[in-house]
mmCIF file of C-alpha atoms and ligand atoms in Angstrom:
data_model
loop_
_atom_site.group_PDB
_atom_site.id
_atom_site.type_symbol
_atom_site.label_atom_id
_atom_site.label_comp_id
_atom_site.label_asym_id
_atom_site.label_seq_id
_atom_site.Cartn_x
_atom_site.Cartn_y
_atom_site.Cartn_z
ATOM 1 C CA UNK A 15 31.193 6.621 28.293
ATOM 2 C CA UNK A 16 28.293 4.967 29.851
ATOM 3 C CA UNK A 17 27.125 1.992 28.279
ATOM 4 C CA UNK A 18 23.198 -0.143 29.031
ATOM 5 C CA UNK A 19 23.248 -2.974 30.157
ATOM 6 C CA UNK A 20 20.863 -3.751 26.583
ATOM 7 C CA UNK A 21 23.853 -1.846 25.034
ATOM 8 C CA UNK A 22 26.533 -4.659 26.680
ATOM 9 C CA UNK A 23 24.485 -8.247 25.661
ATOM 10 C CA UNK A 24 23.802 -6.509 22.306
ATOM 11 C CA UNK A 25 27.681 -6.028 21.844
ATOM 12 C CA UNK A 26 28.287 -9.803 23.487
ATOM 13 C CA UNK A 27 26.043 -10.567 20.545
ATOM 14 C CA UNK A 28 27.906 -14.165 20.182
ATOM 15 C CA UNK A 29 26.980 -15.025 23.788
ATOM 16 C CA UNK A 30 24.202 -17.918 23.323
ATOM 17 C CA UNK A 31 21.477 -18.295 26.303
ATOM 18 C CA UNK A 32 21.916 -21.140 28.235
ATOM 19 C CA UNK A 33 19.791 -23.968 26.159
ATOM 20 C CA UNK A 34 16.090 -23.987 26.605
ATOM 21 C CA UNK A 35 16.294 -27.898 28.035
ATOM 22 C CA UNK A 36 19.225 -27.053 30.445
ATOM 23 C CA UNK A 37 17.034 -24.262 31.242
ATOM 24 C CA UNK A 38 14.260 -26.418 31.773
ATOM 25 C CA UNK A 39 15.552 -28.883 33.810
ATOM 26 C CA UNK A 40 17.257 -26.282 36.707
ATOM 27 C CA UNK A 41 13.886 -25.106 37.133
ATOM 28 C CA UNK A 42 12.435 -28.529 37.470
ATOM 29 C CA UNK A 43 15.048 -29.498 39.974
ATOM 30 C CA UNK A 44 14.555 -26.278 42.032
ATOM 31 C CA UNK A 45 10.554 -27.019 42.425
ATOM 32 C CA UNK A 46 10.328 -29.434 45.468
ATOM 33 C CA UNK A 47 7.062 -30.978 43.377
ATOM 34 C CA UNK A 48 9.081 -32.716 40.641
ATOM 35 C CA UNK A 49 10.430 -35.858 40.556
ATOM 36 C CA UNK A 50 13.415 -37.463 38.964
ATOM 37 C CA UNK A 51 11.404 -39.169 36.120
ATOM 38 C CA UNK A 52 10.256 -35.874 34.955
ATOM 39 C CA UNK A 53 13.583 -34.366 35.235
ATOM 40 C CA UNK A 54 15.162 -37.237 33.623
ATOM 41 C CA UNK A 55 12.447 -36.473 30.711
ATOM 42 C CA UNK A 56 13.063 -33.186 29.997
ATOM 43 C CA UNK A 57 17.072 -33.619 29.951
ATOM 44 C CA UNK A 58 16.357 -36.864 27.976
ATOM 45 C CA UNK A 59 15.731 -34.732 24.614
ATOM 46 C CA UNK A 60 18.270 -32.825 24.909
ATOM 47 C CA UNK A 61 21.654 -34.656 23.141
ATOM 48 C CA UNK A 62 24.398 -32.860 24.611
ATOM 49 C CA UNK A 63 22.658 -33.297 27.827
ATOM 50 C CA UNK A 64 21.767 -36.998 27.753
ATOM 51 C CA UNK A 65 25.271 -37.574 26.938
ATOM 52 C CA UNK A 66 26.579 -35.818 29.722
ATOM 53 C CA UNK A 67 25.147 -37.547 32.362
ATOM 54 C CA UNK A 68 25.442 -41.045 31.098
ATOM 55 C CA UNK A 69 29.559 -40.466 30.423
ATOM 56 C CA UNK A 70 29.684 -38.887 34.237
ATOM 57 C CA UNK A 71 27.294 -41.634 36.033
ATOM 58 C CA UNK A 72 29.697 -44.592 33.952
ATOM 59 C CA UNK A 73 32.599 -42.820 34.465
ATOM 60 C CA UNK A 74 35.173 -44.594 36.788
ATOM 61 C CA UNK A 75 35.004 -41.467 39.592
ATOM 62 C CA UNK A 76 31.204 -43.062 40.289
ATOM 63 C CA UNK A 77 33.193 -46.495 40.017
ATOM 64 C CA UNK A 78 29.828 -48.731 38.938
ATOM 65 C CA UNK A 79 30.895 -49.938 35.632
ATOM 66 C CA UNK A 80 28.956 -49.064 32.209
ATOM 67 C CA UNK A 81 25.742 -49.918 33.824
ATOM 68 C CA UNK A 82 23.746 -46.776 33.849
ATOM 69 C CA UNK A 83 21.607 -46.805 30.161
ATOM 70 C CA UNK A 84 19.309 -44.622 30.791
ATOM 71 C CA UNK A 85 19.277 -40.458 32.236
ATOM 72 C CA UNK A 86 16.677 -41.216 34.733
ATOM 73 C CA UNK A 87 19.384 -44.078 35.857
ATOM 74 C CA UNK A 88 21.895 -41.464 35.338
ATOM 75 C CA UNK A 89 20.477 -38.425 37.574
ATOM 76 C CA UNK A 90 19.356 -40.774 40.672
ATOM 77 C CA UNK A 91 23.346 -42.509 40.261
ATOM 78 C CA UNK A 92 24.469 -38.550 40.049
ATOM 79 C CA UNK A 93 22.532 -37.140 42.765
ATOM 80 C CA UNK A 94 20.697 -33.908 41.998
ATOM 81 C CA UNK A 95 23.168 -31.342 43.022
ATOM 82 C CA UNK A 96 25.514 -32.910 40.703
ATOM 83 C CA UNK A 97 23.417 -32.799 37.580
ATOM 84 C CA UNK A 98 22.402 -29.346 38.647
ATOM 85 C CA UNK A 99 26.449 -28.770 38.914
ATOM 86 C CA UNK A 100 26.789 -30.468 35.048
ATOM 87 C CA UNK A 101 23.973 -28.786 33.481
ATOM 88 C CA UNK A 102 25.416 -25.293 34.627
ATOM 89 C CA UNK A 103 29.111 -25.884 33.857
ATOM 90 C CA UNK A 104 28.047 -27.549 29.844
ATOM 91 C CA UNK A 105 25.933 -24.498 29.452
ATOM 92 C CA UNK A 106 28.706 -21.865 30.059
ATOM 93 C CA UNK A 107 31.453 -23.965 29.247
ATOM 94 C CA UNK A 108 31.730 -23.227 25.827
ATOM 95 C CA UNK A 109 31.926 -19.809 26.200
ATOM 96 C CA UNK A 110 33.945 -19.469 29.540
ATOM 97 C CA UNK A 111 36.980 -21.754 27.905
ATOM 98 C CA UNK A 112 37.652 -19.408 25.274
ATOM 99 C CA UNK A 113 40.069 -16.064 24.989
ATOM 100 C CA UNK A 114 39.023 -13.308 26.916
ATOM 101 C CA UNK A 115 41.862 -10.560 25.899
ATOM 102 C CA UNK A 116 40.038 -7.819 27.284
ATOM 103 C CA UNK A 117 41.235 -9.035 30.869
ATOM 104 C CA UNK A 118 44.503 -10.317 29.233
ATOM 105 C CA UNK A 119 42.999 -14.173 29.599
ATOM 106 C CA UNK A 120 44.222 -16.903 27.374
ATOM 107 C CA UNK A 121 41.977 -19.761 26.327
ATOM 108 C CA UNK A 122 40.923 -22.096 28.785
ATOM 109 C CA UNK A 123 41.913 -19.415 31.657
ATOM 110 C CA UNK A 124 38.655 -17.813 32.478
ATOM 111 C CA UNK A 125 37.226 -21.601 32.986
ATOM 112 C CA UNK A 126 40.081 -22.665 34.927
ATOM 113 C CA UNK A 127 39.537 -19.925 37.474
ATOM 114 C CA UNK A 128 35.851 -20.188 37.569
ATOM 115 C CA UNK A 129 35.933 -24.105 38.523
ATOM 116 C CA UNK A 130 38.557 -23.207 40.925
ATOM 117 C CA UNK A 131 36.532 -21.040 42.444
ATOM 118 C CA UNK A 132 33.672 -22.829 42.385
ATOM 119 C CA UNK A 133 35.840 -25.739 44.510
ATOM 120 C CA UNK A 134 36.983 -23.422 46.937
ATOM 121 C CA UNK A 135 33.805 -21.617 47.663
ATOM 122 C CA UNK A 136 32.133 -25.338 48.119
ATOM 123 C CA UNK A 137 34.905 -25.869 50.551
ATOM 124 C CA UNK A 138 34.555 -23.180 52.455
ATOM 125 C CA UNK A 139 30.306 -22.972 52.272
ATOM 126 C CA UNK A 140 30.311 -26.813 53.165
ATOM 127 C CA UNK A 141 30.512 -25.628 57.095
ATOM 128 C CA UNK A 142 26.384 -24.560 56.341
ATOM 129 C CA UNK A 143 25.419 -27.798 55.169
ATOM 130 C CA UNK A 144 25.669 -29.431 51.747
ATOM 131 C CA UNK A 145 22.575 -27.046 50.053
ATOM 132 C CA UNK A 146 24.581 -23.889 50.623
ATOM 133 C CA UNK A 147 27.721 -25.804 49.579
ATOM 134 C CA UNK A 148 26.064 -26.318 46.034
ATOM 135 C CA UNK A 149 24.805 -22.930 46.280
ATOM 136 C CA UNK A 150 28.266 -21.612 46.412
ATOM 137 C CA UNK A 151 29.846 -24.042 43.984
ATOM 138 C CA UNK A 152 27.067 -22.692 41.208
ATOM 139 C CA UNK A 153 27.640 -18.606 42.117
ATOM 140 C CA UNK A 154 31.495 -20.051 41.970
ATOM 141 C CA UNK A 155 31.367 -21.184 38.393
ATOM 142 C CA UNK A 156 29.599 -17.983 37.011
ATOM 143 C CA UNK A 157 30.506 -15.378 39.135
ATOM 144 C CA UNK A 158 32.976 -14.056 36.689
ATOM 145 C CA UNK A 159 29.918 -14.709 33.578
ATOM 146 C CA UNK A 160 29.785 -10.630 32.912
ATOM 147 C CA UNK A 161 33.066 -11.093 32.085
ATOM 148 C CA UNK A 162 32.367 -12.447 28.606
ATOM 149 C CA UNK A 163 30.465 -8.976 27.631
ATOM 150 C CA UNK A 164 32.485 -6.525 29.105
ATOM 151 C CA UNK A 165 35.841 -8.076 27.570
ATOM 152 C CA UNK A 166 34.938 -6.788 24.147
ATOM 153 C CA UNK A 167 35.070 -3.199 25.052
ATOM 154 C CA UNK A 168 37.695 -3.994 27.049
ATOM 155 C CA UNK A 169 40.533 -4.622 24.505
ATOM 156 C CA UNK A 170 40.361 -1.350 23.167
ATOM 157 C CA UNK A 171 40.219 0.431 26.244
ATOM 158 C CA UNK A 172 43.559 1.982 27.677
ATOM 159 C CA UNK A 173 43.610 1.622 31.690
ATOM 160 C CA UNK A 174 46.062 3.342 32.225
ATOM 161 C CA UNK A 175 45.273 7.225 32.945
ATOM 162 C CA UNK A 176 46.852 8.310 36.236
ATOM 163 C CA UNK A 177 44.030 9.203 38.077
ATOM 164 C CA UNK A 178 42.742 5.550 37.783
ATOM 165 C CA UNK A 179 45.800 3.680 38.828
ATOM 166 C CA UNK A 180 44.756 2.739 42.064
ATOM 167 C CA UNK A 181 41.512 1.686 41.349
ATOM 168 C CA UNK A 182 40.573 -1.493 41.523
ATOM 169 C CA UNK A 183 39.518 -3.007 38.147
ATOM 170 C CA UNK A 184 35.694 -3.234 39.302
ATOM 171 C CA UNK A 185 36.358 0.296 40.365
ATOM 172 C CA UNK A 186 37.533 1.131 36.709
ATOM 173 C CA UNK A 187 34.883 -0.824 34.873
ATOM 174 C CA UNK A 188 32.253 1.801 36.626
ATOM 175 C CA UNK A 189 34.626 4.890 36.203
ATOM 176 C CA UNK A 190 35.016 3.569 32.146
ATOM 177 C CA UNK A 191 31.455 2.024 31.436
ATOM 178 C CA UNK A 192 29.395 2.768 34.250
ATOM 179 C CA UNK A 193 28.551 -0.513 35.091
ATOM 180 C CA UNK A 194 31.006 -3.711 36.460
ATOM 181 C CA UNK A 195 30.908 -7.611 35.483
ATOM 182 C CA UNK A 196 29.541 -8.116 38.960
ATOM 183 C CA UNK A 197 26.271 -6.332 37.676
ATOM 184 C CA UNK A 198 26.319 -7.035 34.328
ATOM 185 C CA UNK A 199 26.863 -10.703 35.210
ATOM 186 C CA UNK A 200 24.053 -10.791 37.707
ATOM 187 C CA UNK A 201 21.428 -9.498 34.823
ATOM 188 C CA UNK A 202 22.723 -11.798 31.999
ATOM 189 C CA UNK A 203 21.604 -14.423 35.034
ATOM 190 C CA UNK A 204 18.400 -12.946 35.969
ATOM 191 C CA UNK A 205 17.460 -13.263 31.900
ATOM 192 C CA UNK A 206 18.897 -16.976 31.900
ATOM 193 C CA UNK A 207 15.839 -17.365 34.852
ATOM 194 C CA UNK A 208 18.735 -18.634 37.285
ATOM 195 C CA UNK A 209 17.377 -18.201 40.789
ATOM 196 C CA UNK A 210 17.634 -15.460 42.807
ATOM 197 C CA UNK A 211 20.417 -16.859 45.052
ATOM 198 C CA UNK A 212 22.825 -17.323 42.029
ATOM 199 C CA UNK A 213 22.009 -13.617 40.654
ATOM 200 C CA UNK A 214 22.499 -12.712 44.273
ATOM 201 C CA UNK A 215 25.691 -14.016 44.379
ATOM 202 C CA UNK A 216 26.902 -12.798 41.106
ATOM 203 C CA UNK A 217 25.801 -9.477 41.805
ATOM 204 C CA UNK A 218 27.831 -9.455 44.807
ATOM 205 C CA UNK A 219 31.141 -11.777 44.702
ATOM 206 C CA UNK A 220 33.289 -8.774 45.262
ATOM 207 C CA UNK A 221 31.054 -7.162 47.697
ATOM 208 C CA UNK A 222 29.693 -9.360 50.041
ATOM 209 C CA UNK A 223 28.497 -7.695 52.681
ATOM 210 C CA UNK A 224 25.519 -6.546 50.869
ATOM 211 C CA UNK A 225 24.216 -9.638 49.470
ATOM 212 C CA UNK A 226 21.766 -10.242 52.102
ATOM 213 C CA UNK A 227 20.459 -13.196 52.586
ATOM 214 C CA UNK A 228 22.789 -14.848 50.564
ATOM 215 C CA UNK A 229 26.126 -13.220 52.153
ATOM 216 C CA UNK A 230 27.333 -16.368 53.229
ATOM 217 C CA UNK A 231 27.636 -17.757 49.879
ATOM 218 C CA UNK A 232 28.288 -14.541 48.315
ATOM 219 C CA UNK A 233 31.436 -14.033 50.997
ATOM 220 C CA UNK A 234 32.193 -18.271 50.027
ATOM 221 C CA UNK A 235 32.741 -17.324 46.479
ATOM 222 C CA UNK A 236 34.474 -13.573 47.538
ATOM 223 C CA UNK A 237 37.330 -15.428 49.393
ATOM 224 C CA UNK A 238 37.787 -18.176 47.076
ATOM 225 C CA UNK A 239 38.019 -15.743 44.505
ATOM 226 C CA UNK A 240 40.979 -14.191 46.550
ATOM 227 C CA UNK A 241 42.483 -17.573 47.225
ATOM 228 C CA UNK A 242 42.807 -18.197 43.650
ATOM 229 C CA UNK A 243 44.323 -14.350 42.683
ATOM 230 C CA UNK A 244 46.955 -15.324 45.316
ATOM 231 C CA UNK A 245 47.543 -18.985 43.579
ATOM 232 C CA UNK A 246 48.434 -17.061 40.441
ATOM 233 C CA UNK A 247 45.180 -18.710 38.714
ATOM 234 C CA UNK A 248 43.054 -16.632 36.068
ATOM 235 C CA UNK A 249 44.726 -13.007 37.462
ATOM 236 C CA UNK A 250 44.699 -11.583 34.181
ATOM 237 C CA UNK A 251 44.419 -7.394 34.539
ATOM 238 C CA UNK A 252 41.926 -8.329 36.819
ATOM 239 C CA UNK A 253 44.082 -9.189 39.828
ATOM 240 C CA UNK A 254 46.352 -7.261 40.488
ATOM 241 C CA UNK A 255 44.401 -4.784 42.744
ATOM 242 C CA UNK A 256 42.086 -7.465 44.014
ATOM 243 C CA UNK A 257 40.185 -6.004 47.296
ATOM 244 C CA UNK A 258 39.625 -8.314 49.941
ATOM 245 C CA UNK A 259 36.827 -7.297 52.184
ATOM 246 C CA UNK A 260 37.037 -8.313 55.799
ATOM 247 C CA UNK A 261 33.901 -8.774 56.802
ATOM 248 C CA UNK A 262 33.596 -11.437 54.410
ATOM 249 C CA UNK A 263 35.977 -13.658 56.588
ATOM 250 C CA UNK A 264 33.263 -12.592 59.765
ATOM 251 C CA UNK A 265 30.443 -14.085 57.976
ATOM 252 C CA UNK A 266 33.048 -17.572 57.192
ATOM 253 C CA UNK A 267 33.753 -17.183 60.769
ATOM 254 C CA UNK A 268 37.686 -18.065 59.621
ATOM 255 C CA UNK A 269 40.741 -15.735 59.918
ATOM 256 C CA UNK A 270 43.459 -15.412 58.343
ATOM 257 C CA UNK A 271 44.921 -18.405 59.050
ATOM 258 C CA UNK A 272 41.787 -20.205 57.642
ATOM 259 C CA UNK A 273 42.559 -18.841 54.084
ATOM 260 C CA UNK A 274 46.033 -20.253 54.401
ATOM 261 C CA UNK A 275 44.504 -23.192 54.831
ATOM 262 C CA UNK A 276 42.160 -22.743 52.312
ATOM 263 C CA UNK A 277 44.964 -22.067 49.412
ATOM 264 C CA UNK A 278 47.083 -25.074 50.707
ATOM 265 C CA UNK A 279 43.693 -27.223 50.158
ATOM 266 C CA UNK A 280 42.685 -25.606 46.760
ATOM 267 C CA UNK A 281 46.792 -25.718 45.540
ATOM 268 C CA UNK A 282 46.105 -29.884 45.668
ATOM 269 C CA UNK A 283 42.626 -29.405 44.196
ATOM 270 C CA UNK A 284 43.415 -27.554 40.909
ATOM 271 C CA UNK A 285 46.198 -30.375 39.985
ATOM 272 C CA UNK A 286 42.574 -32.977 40.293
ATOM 273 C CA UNK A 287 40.643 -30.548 38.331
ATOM 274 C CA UNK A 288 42.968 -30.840 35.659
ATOM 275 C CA UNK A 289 40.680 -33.621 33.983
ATOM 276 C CA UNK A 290 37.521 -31.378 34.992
ATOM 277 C CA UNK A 291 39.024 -28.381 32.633
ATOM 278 C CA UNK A 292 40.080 -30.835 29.547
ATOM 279 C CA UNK A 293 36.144 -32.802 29.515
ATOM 280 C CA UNK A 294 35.021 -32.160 26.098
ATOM 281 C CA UNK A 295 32.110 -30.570 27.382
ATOM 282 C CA UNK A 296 30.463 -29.783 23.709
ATOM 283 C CA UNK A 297 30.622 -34.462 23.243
ATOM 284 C CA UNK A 298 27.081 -35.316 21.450
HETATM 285 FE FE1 LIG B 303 34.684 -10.946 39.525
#
């Protein structure tokens, strides 16, 4: 059976956009032209939004009180990376916290992995300076995004004819449907008008090698992914034949020993993200 892509998002039919402020705002933070006050505007009539950056910029991690009244305070208290970083998780987090049993996911699963992920790929990415750090924290969070279209045919889908059993489950998502999350993921992107270094790396988190330009974070988010199969966090069906590619650790520069390192770091972030995962990201 091979199924369109139009096919796929038509199925995923409850899968909302990402809002048209949140929208918005990313692009006005990518153009070098703007400045805060019209960023601050645009996120300003948007509820969920407005909220979201005042409870992070007074929250006691930015330890300045309840000072901060207004978003444009907000944003310049939050940096710009960071609101880019908020915008982007309240967007998909309503969708990424919820069941996926197509990939044997419970609730809150999918979400857990993808801000692990996200931490570890910023970890490892920070080594290129702090832009390609973000970069990789963003591809992080919604690498996984196709996820959430594909699971539906997924669930009643048997994997388990012999001549598929060593596939890996990429592998079997083009032998089944024709097309894997990776792609599928990288298109519901390119229609959200991410930019092209997100759709890039979503396109490419299990194959990094052919991302280009953007291999580095591409091969950031690839090995955190792996980090976080070996933690036990998110597997799912989908890790148990996870494929690390090598030359993804050549574009790091680490070895082997560097992903040690890597899982010790990310075992002691994932207890901190705890409060991350439980934010009541939906608040007005
Ligand atoms: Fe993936």
């Amino acid at each position: 059976m091979v199924i369109t892509v139009e096919q796929l998002i038509k199925r995923a039919g409850e899968l909302p956009p990402i809002p048209q402020a949140a929208q918005k705002a990313l692009l006005l933070i990518r153009n070098p032209d703007t400045n805060i006050g019209e960023i601050a505007e645009v996120m300003a009539v948007d509820q969920v939004l407005t909220s979201l950056v005042l409870r992070w910029a007074n929250s006691a991690y930015y330890g300045i009180g309840n000072h901060v009244s207004t978003v444009q305070q907000a944003v310049m208290v939050l940096g710009l990376n960071t609101v880019q970083s908020l915008i982007l998780a309240s967007s998909v987090a309503s969708y990424m916290d919820r069941p996926v049993p197509g990939y044997e996911l419970e609730r809150g699963e999918l979400w857990k992995h993808a801000i692990g992920v996200a931490t570890g790929a910023r970890m490892l990415a920070s080594r290129f300076g702090r832009q390609i750090a973000e970069e990789a924290y963003h591809g992080g969070l919604l690498c996984d995004i196709g996820k959430l279209a594909f699971e539906i045919l997924l669930r009643n889908v048997s994997v388990d004819r012999p001549e598929w059993k060593d596939l890996t489950f990429l592998e079997l998502e083009r032998a089944k449907f024709g097309i894997d999350h990776a792609t599928l993921g990288a298109e519901m992107a390119r229609r959200w008008n991410l930019p092209d270094n997100l759709v890039s790396t979503i396109a490419f988190h299990h194959t990094p090698s052919k991302a280009g330009e953007h291999a580095k974070i591409a091969a950031a988010v690839h090995v955190s992914d792996a980090a976080m199969m070996m933690l036990g966090q998110g597997i799912g069906k989908d890790g148990l034949q996870y494929k690390l590619e090598t030359e993804a650790l050549k574009l790091l520069n680490i070895n082997e020993n560097g992903v040690s390192d890597l899982i010790e770091r990310m075992a002691i972030q994932i207890k901190e993200l705890e409060s991350f995962i439980g934010f009541d990201w939906k608040s007005r």
